[in-house]
XYZ file of C-alpha atoms in Angstrom:
585
model
C 0.000 0.000 0.000
C 2.794 2.418 0.940
C 4.718 1.747 -2.269
C 1.519 2.292 -4.260
C 0.950 5.589 -2.465
C 4.478 6.735 -3.286
C 4.013 5.700 -6.915
C 0.886 7.833 -7.093
C 2.680 10.767 -5.467
C 5.613 10.367 -7.868
C 3.188 10.388 -10.792
C 2.092 13.858 -9.700
C 5.587 15.200 -9.040
C 7.461 13.627 -11.972
C 6.486 16.186 -14.692
C 7.953 18.961 -12.523
C 11.228 17.336 -11.411
C 13.457 19.669 -13.441
C 11.616 22.767 -12.257
C 11.700 21.547 -8.668
C 15.455 20.907 -8.882
C 16.025 24.443 -10.206
C 13.904 25.893 -7.394
C 15.748 23.712 -4.874
C 19.075 25.021 -6.190
C 17.856 28.601 -5.748
C 16.698 27.734 -2.251
C 20.100 26.208 -1.537
C 21.721 29.519 -2.480
C 19.536 31.115 0.174
C 20.782 28.480 2.601
C 24.400 29.221 1.730
C 23.700 32.852 2.527
C 22.418 31.704 5.909
C 25.711 29.843 6.451
C 27.819 32.877 5.540
C 25.986 35.380 7.764
C 26.958 33.800 11.151
C 30.529 33.427 9.898
C 30.697 37.184 9.189
C 29.424 37.895 12.701
C 32.058 35.489 14.097
C 34.800 37.444 12.292
C 33.545 40.724 13.745
C 33.439 39.273 17.295
C 36.765 37.384 17.320
C 38.921 39.437 14.953
C 37.685 42.955 15.693
C 35.593 43.470 18.849
C 37.602 41.093 21.065
C 40.777 42.993 20.084
C 39.176 46.416 20.370
C 39.863 47.367 16.743
C 37.587 48.777 14.020
C 39.588 47.867 10.946
C 42.137 45.311 9.877
C 44.073 46.364 6.805
C 41.571 47.657 4.222
C 38.634 45.709 5.697
C 36.560 47.466 8.342
C 33.556 46.391 10.397
C 31.541 48.663 8.098
C 32.788 46.712 5.070
C 31.753 43.431 6.666
C 28.382 44.978 7.572
C 27.870 46.071 3.949
C 28.649 42.527 2.740
C 26.218 41.162 5.345
C 23.428 43.488 4.147
C 24.219 42.616 0.507
C 23.897 38.898 1.286
C 20.591 39.537 3.070
C 19.177 41.473 0.081
C 20.385 38.949 -2.525
C 19.140 36.044 -0.389
C 15.675 37.571 -0.051
C 15.441 38.246 -3.793
C 16.400 34.645 -4.584
C 13.974 33.388 -1.911
C 11.172 35.486 -3.471
C 11.891 34.039 -6.930
C 12.056 30.468 -5.563
C 8.849 30.834 -3.531
C 6.950 32.356 -6.462
C 8.193 29.612 -8.789
C 7.153 26.770 -6.481
C 3.714 28.344 -6.028
C 3.362 28.484 -9.819
C 4.413 24.836 -10.086
C 1.895 23.880 -7.396
C -0.944 25.787 -9.040
C -0.174 24.225 -12.427
C -0.078 20.716 -10.960
C -3.374 21.201 -9.152
C -4.974 22.834 -12.191
C -4.142 19.747 -14.241
C -5.178 17.307 -11.498
C -8.510 19.039 -10.916
C -9.230 19.103 -14.662
C -8.237 15.449 -14.933
C -10.588 14.530 -12.093
C -13.422 16.606 -13.562
C -12.807 14.993 -16.954
C -13.052 11.560 -15.325
C -16.306 12.445 -13.536
C -17.842 13.703 -16.789
C -16.676 10.677 -18.791
C -17.513 8.053 -16.163
C -20.557 5.961 -17.001
C -23.879 5.987 -15.168
C -23.092 2.846 -13.066
C -20.149 4.764 -11.551
C -22.415 7.661 -10.584
C -25.066 5.257 -9.284
C -22.642 3.918 -6.669
C -20.647 7.113 -5.955
C -22.411 9.854 -3.956
C -22.194 13.348 -5.459
C -20.997 14.701 -2.097
C -18.048 12.316 -2.157
C -17.038 13.482 -5.631
C -17.372 17.090 -4.521
C -14.963 16.429 -1.628
C -12.465 14.774 -3.979
C -12.410 17.648 -6.463
C -12.252 20.397 -3.793
C -10.869 19.448 -0.353
C -8.626 16.604 -1.461
C -7.162 18.542 -4.370
C -6.479 21.498 -2.052
C -4.648 19.197 0.394
C -2.423 18.031 -2.455
C -1.851 21.655 -3.507
C -0.660 22.489 0.011
C 1.864 19.661 -0.169
C 3.221 20.988 -3.467
C 3.609 24.527 -2.167
C 4.859 23.772 1.347
C 6.787 20.535 1.023
C 7.864 19.336 -2.423
C 10.531 21.984 -3.088
C 11.470 22.801 0.512
C 12.148 19.170 1.451
C 15.133 18.991 -0.926
C 16.389 22.388 0.216
C 15.990 21.476 3.893
C 17.836 18.179 3.546
C 20.700 19.881 1.694
C 20.803 22.637 4.315
C 21.016 20.146 7.165
C 23.892 18.379 5.431
C 25.656 21.675 4.677
C 25.383 22.943 8.267
C 26.667 19.652 9.682
C 29.627 19.659 7.266
C 30.571 23.217 8.286
C 30.198 22.366 11.983
C 32.372 19.256 11.584
C 35.030 21.342 9.852
C 35.136 23.642 12.908
C 35.047 20.964 15.634
C 34.047 17.359 15.150
C 33.872 16.758 18.927
C 31.560 19.692 19.603
C 29.426 18.718 16.608
C 28.946 15.200 17.960
C 27.988 16.569 21.385
C 25.518 19.040 19.849
C 23.972 16.361 17.631
C 23.626 13.808 20.420
C 19.946 14.722 20.525
C 19.318 13.719 16.861
C 18.400 10.057 17.672
C 15.607 11.341 19.928
C 14.342 13.556 17.094
C 14.251 10.569 14.723
C 12.389 8.394 17.262
C 9.803 11.067 18.084
C 9.291 11.879 14.381
C 8.807 8.216 13.477
C 6.198 7.705 16.203
C 4.416 10.939 15.284
C 4.333 10.039 11.588
C 2.825 6.613 12.274
C 0.139 8.132 14.492
C -0.572 10.965 12.033
C -1.098 8.493 9.188
C -3.605 6.547 11.253
C -5.464 9.645 12.431
C -5.578 11.281 8.984
C -7.111 8.223 7.317
C -9.906 8.142 9.880
C -10.476 11.913 9.675
C -10.691 11.838 5.857
C -13.302 9.067 5.946
C -15.492 10.911 8.465
C -15.089 14.257 6.653
C -16.249 12.636 3.399
C -19.350 11.248 5.160
C -20.086 14.662 6.652
C -19.693 16.498 3.335
C -21.891 13.953 1.571
C -24.519 14.401 4.291
C -24.342 18.196 3.987
C -24.691 18.053 0.197
C -27.754 15.810 0.490
C -29.263 18.058 3.168
C -28.850 21.152 0.988
C -30.240 19.486 -2.143
C -33.093 17.924 -0.181
C -33.961 20.898 2.030
C -37.519 21.098 0.688
C -38.173 17.439 1.477
C -36.744 17.940 4.969
C -39.153 20.830 5.525
C -42.113 18.961 4.045
C -41.672 16.050 6.464
C -40.559 18.348 9.302
C -37.415 16.326 10.054
C -35.100 19.259 10.771
C -34.551 18.002 14.318
C -33.601 14.514 13.152
C -31.247 15.896 10.504
C -29.712 18.253 13.069
C -29.042 15.296 15.375
C -27.457 13.402 12.492
C -25.317 16.444 11.707
C -24.306 16.726 15.378
C -23.225 13.089 15.487
C -21.114 13.446 12.347
C -19.507 16.722 13.450
C -18.768 15.239 16.878
C -17.180 12.212 15.208
C -15.079 14.559 13.071
C -14.048 16.553 16.148
C -13.065 13.380 18.001
C -10.989 12.228 15.031
C -9.247 15.613 14.662
C -8.451 16.081 18.371
C -5.813 13.305 18.764
C -4.159 14.392 15.521
C -4.019 18.001 16.728
C -2.462 16.880 20.021
C 0.039 14.713 18.163
C 1.010 17.531 15.789
C 1.435 20.076 18.597
C 3.468 17.824 20.895
C 6.209 17.204 18.346
C 7.106 20.890 17.696
C 7.179 21.446 21.468
C 9.564 18.515 21.893
C 11.684 19.869 19.041
C 11.990 23.241 20.801
C 13.037 21.518 24.025
C 15.627 19.397 22.208
C 16.954 22.458 20.378
C 17.590 24.243 23.660
C 19.112 21.090 25.170
C 21.554 21.081 22.234
C 22.486 24.729 22.913
C 23.037 23.918 26.585
C 25.329 21.021 25.620
C 27.417 23.375 23.430
C 27.762 25.958 26.216
C 28.496 23.213 28.793
C 31.185 21.593 26.630
C 32.893 24.928 25.870
C 32.684 26.190 29.466
C 34.172 23.083 31.049
C 36.452 22.222 28.107
C 34.948 18.758 27.747
C 37.166 16.515 25.563
C 39.616 19.419 25.425
C 37.156 21.658 23.597
C 38.145 25.316 23.811
C 36.452 27.849 21.559
C 36.446 31.592 20.995
C 33.226 33.495 21.699
C 32.593 34.112 18.004
C 32.892 30.412 17.163
C 30.547 29.506 20.012
C 28.040 32.037 18.655
C 28.422 30.605 15.131
C 28.014 27.046 16.421
C 24.835 27.903 18.339
C 23.468 29.778 15.321
C 24.193 26.815 13.030
C 22.521 24.448 15.462
C 19.435 26.676 15.495
C 19.526 26.805 11.703
C 19.756 23.022 11.567
C 16.612 22.869 13.688
C 14.750 25.292 11.398
C 14.632 22.830 8.456
C 14.118 19.918 10.858
C 11.165 21.765 12.387
C 9.766 22.472 8.904
C 10.057 18.814 8.008
C 8.369 17.772 11.256
C 5.639 20.405 10.958
C 4.976 19.260 7.393
C 4.373 15.705 8.527
C 0.669 16.502 8.926
C 0.567 18.223 5.525
C 2.258 15.262 3.868
C -0.008 12.736 5.579
C -3.133 14.662 4.576
C -1.851 14.962 1.020
C -0.919 11.282 0.742
C -4.345 10.237 1.999
C -5.924 12.660 -0.495
C -3.729 11.356 -3.323
C -4.947 7.846 -2.580
C -8.573 9.000 -2.496
C -8.241 10.858 -5.807
C -6.389 8.066 -7.589
C -8.818 5.452 -6.283
C -11.245 7.219 -8.621
C -8.882 7.997 -11.514
C -7.573 4.421 -11.671
C -11.039 2.885 -12.112
C -10.707 2.796 -15.884
C -13.516 0.250 -16.214
C -16.097 2.987 -15.643
C -14.848 5.333 -18.358
C -16.850 5.726 -21.537
C -14.760 5.948 -24.676
C -16.403 8.758 -26.613
C -13.966 8.554 -29.504
C -14.127 4.932 -30.663
C -16.917 3.389 -32.728
C -18.614 4.159 -36.014
C -19.409 7.813 -36.621
C -23.060 8.533 -37.377
C -24.104 11.367 -39.640
C -27.811 10.591 -39.825
C -30.178 8.177 -38.091
C -33.386 6.986 -39.722
C -34.686 5.823 -36.353
C -35.350 2.099 -36.580
C -34.840 0.507 -33.153
C -34.659 -3.221 -32.504
C -34.173 -5.242 -29.316
C -33.115 -8.849 -29.900
C -33.394 -11.208 -26.918
C -32.107 -8.562 -24.506
C -31.304 -9.544 -20.927
C -30.238 -6.885 -18.464
C -29.481 -6.619 -14.757
C -28.124 -3.661 -12.777
C -26.280 -5.931 -10.349
C -25.604 -8.953 -12.594
C -27.957 -11.007 -10.438
C -31.537 -9.754 -10.541
C -32.816 -9.541 -14.121
C -34.720 -6.334 -14.886
C -35.289 -7.287 -18.540
C -35.717 -10.913 -19.555
C -35.350 -11.954 -23.177
C -37.012 -8.756 -24.465
C -37.470 -8.466 -28.247
C -39.321 -5.829 -30.252
C -38.891 -3.624 -33.324
C -39.793 0.050 -33.705
C -39.838 1.028 -37.408
C -38.271 4.376 -38.286
C -40.667 7.285 -37.782
C -43.140 5.350 -35.652
C -44.332 6.291 -32.173
C -44.253 3.667 -29.436
C -45.375 3.723 -25.807
C -44.179 1.442 -23.021
C -46.748 0.665 -20.351
C -46.474 -1.241 -17.112
C -46.266 -0.985 -13.370
C -43.352 0.679 -11.625
C -40.296 -1.576 -11.853
C -41.482 -3.396 -14.965
C -38.474 -2.141 -17.002
C -39.871 0.805 -18.973
C -37.237 3.415 -18.051
C -34.521 0.760 -18.222
C -35.253 0.283 -21.921
C -34.754 3.990 -22.622
C -31.513 3.972 -20.619
C -30.229 1.055 -22.668
C -31.023 2.796 -25.957
C -28.777 5.656 -24.805
C -26.094 3.119 -23.751
C -26.098 4.418 -20.196
C -25.709 0.756 -19.277
C -24.375 -2.265 -21.169
C -26.603 -5.302 -21.576
C -25.484 -8.760 -20.453
C -27.074 -10.728 -23.301
C -28.724 -9.994 -26.628
C -28.422 -7.069 -29.052
C -29.786 -3.560 -29.416
C -29.718 -2.181 -32.953
C -30.445 1.206 -34.463
C -30.844 1.198 -38.249
C -29.675 -2.450 -38.155
C -26.345 -1.484 -36.531
C -25.465 -2.775 -33.044
C -25.212 0.281 -30.780
C -22.051 -1.221 -29.218
C -20.345 -0.536 -32.553
C -21.516 3.088 -32.660
C -19.689 6.133 -31.361
C -21.423 6.955 -28.063
C -21.179 10.710 -28.565
C -22.800 10.482 -32.018
C -25.445 8.049 -30.778
C -26.609 10.314 -27.971
C -26.462 13.383 -30.176
C -29.224 11.845 -32.279
C -31.409 11.019 -29.255
C -33.412 13.617 -27.363
C -34.623 12.599 -23.923
C -36.952 14.440 -21.563
C -37.155 13.191 -17.994
C -39.929 13.646 -15.450
C -37.743 16.030 -13.414
C -35.519 17.864 -15.931
C -32.365 19.605 -14.743
C -31.994 23.369 -15.144
C -28.550 24.963 -14.890
C -27.962 28.258 -13.070
C -27.432 29.922 -16.445
C -29.463 32.005 -18.863
C -32.496 30.601 -20.654
C -30.503 30.775 -23.887
C -27.684 28.677 -22.416
C -30.128 26.195 -20.872
C -31.668 25.582 -24.278
C -28.529 25.638 -26.454
C -26.296 23.860 -23.893
C -23.259 25.646 -25.383
C -24.017 24.367 -28.892
C -23.983 26.823 -31.763
C -27.720 27.394 -32.075
C -29.036 30.705 -33.373
C -31.493 32.799 -31.377
C -33.957 32.408 -34.237
C -33.883 28.652 -33.911
C -34.163 28.909 -30.123
C -37.219 31.129 -30.498
C -38.787 28.555 -32.854
C -38.105 25.794 -30.331
C -39.648 27.859 -27.535
C -42.791 28.453 -29.586
C -42.981 24.789 -30.559
C -42.734 23.837 -26.877
C -45.496 26.355 -25.981
C -42.991 28.055 -23.672
C -43.163 31.456 -25.400
C -45.779 32.888 -23.017
C -43.727 31.873 -19.978
C -40.473 33.321 -21.351
C -42.093 36.525 -22.607
C -43.199 37.214 -19.034
C -39.577 37.150 -17.861
C -37.898 40.600 -17.594
C -34.808 39.525 -19.562
C -36.373 36.818 -21.743
C -33.522 34.663 -23.154
C -30.998 36.389 -20.900
C -32.945 35.593 -17.734
C -30.695 33.721 -15.293
C -32.245 30.675 -13.683
C -31.647 30.017 -10.001
C -29.780 26.913 -8.885
C -31.518 23.736 -10.100
C -34.254 25.920 -11.587
C -35.763 26.585 -8.146
C -37.369 29.787 -9.450
C -39.549 27.787 -11.865
C -42.418 25.427 -11.282
C -42.159 21.778 -12.267
C -44.287 22.469 -15.331
C -42.164 25.447 -16.401
C -39.009 23.319 -16.156
C -40.707 20.735 -18.356
C -41.476 23.393 -20.973
C -37.803 24.451 -20.962
C -36.813 20.806 -21.380
C -39.118 20.450 -24.377
C -37.688 23.628 -25.921
C -34.185 22.269 -25.326
C -34.983 19.033 -27.181
C -36.809 20.761 -30.024
C -33.852 23.139 -30.546
C -31.411 20.234 -30.913
C -33.634 18.385 -33.435
C -32.746 14.786 -32.567
C -33.820 11.897 -34.774
C -35.224 9.864 -31.874
C -37.394 11.334 -29.107
C -37.732 9.691 -25.708
C -40.255 11.143 -23.272
C -40.153 9.538 -19.815
C -43.281 10.755 -18.009
C -42.439 14.076 -19.662
C -45.928 15.589 -19.359
C -46.592 14.409 -15.811
C -46.039 17.828 -14.235
C -47.725 19.973 -16.891
C -51.265 21.220 -16.420
C -53.979 19.898 -18.717
C -54.201 23.067 -20.843
C -50.438 23.244 -21.424
C -50.362 19.502 -22.074
C -52.867 19.919 -24.882
C -50.756 22.663 -26.474
C -47.545 20.695 -26.286
C -49.268 17.503 -27.401
C -49.813 19.166 -30.791
C -46.084 19.777 -31.098
C -45.346 16.223 -30.054
C -47.806 14.902 -32.640
C -46.091 16.923 -35.379
C -42.657 15.648 -34.417
C -43.719 12.058 -33.819
C -45.270 11.930 -37.281
C -41.791 12.100 -38.823
C -39.436 11.083 -35.992
C -39.161 7.876 -34.025
C -40.785 8.650 -30.667
C -40.812 6.628 -27.473
C -43.225 7.431 -24.655
C -43.386 6.255 -21.080
C -46.579 7.504 -19.504
C -48.959 6.762 -16.669
C -51.512 9.065 -18.262
C -52.812 6.539 -20.776
C -54.824 9.245 -22.500
C -51.580 10.697 -23.893
C -50.622 7.484 -25.733
C -53.921 6.448 -27.331
C -52.793 7.623 -30.776
C -49.307 6.085 -30.825
C -48.571 3.504 -33.512
C -47.654 0.765 -31.060
C -48.027 0.046 -27.325
C -45.756 -2.452 -25.613
C -46.927 -3.733 -22.228
C -44.291 -4.866 -19.740
C -44.604 -6.925 -16.595
C -41.664 -8.033 -14.435
C -39.207 -7.302 -17.239
C -41.062 -9.251 -19.936
C -43.305 -8.203 -22.822
C -46.782 -9.592 -22.230
C -48.784 -7.630 -24.816
C -48.079 -5.622 -27.949
C -50.279 -3.693 -30.419
C -52.074 -0.385 -30.879
C -54.660 0.970 -28.449
C -57.724 -0.443 -30.206
C -56.169 -3.892 -30.631
C -55.162 -4.140 -26.982
C -58.532 -2.916 -25.691
C -60.378 -5.419 -27.898
C -58.071 -8.135 -26.654
C -59.372 -7.554 -23.134
C -56.072 -8.390 -21.487
C -53.707 -6.659 -19.068
C -53.641 -3.347 -20.957
C -57.441 -3.227 -21.164
C -57.639 -3.592 -17.366
C -55.065 -0.817 -16.924
C -56.977 1.462 -19.281
C -60.357 0.763 -17.692
C -58.854 1.413 -14.253
C -57.345 4.685 -15.504
C -60.641 5.711 -17.177
C -62.614 4.938 -13.999
C -60.236 7.087 -11.962
C -60.832 10.008 -14.347
C -64.601 9.598 -14.052
C -64.382 9.467 -10.252
C -62.247 12.601 -10.216
C -64.711 14.403 -12.502
C -67.664 13.465 -10.256
C -65.850 14.732 -7.167
């Protein structure tokens, strides 16, 4: 698992290795400046101040001070360039990762979205990506610089006094032990925290999307209790990690000061014959502190790294599921569809166990209108999903114009199919954009589609007409108004096959009559598929297919099925009786 995590992390970092090395080199120059500065102070203390002189030859304390200031200025300029560069690298890496993840989500098939909550995907593309971005900016470049700095400081210290260096670094084994323990604990805590945070974010997303339902059933108190439990679980998971992350820096500060005390103790009592000038002691203490600066950064970044590694795993657990990706490029390109649809002995199951369709066969000639009738769960909507290749069948064939849809380009196939659902989605965009969906469709054609969908009266009442911005999920429109927009959207795109899944369920009777005329015009020349509980809307279709438990039990037009006196006749009589009862009431 660890090696796989590192492989995933390397996959992210690899494209930027050269840039990171350049930035690390610049950062190392800053580190060298940090090495030189204490040495200049040591010269001033031991060679000038201790002897009570201001200048030695042509070099004065002022000269050394000018060099010191010059090093500070140059070091800060280089540090600014390096910091800006690594931030640019981080932003570029995250830009590409976020786009890659979004691309995957958009190209993943419907089964993937069926089993992956939207809230979870939202967390992956926001929180997790941001955690990885933090690692890039705070760790990736600085880790190389910090390691090189530690080595450089130790080398310089050894060159001054190997004995004093060993005494000062006697605390390093304790640092390694504490860091190892902290890292192990952080990894464990972060994994748990990420899991709970994902559950909480998914819950919050559902609560926001379903706020109306929550109000309708008055379950605010229950949802609040559920929220409290999740937030408490998150707090409990964060608390030990916070304690762990705060203890280590405190221990590092203690160890740093212990190291300084060891230096002073060794020099004061001449341990192992150590005898140093004041300036060298100052330089040694400064170097030790500067060794601890990168060590502290590394330790403090343990949490950042652990969060990022967990996030990398979460993101790549999605990106590596190639089996869910739809290939929109392969397959036969389709310029025009006549509209003949044929199912040959089709078997389908959502879970590969429970058959939703069982040996279903039928043919819809091009240009004909067909309605699927049956109880909920009989397989009506499943058939329309299969025509769009939202799911792949287990057995049998589905053909359009005598070509197996598995051989067709998915993008082309769906471009020729217009589908209106019972609850159509409306983007928080203008009416124009909601109808055109970013396709190059002229305003004239959009206006024609609006009129055809009987939506012109509704849109004319809007202050900005086509430029009117819809609220999120079309909350500013009624269910019927959203349906009218959906019809206009389909009419504007002029597909060769129309699929209407309970599409007139939320439209009032008067509007339904208006739009039925448009549907009749289109269905007279285009292949049209209807799924409707209002049997009055499908009386005039060319063919009615009756489904029960995933099997076709009756097939024919309205008159034929009524005369047959079978299952459809009972459904129709029951529907007719309900209309009569409603009229009497």
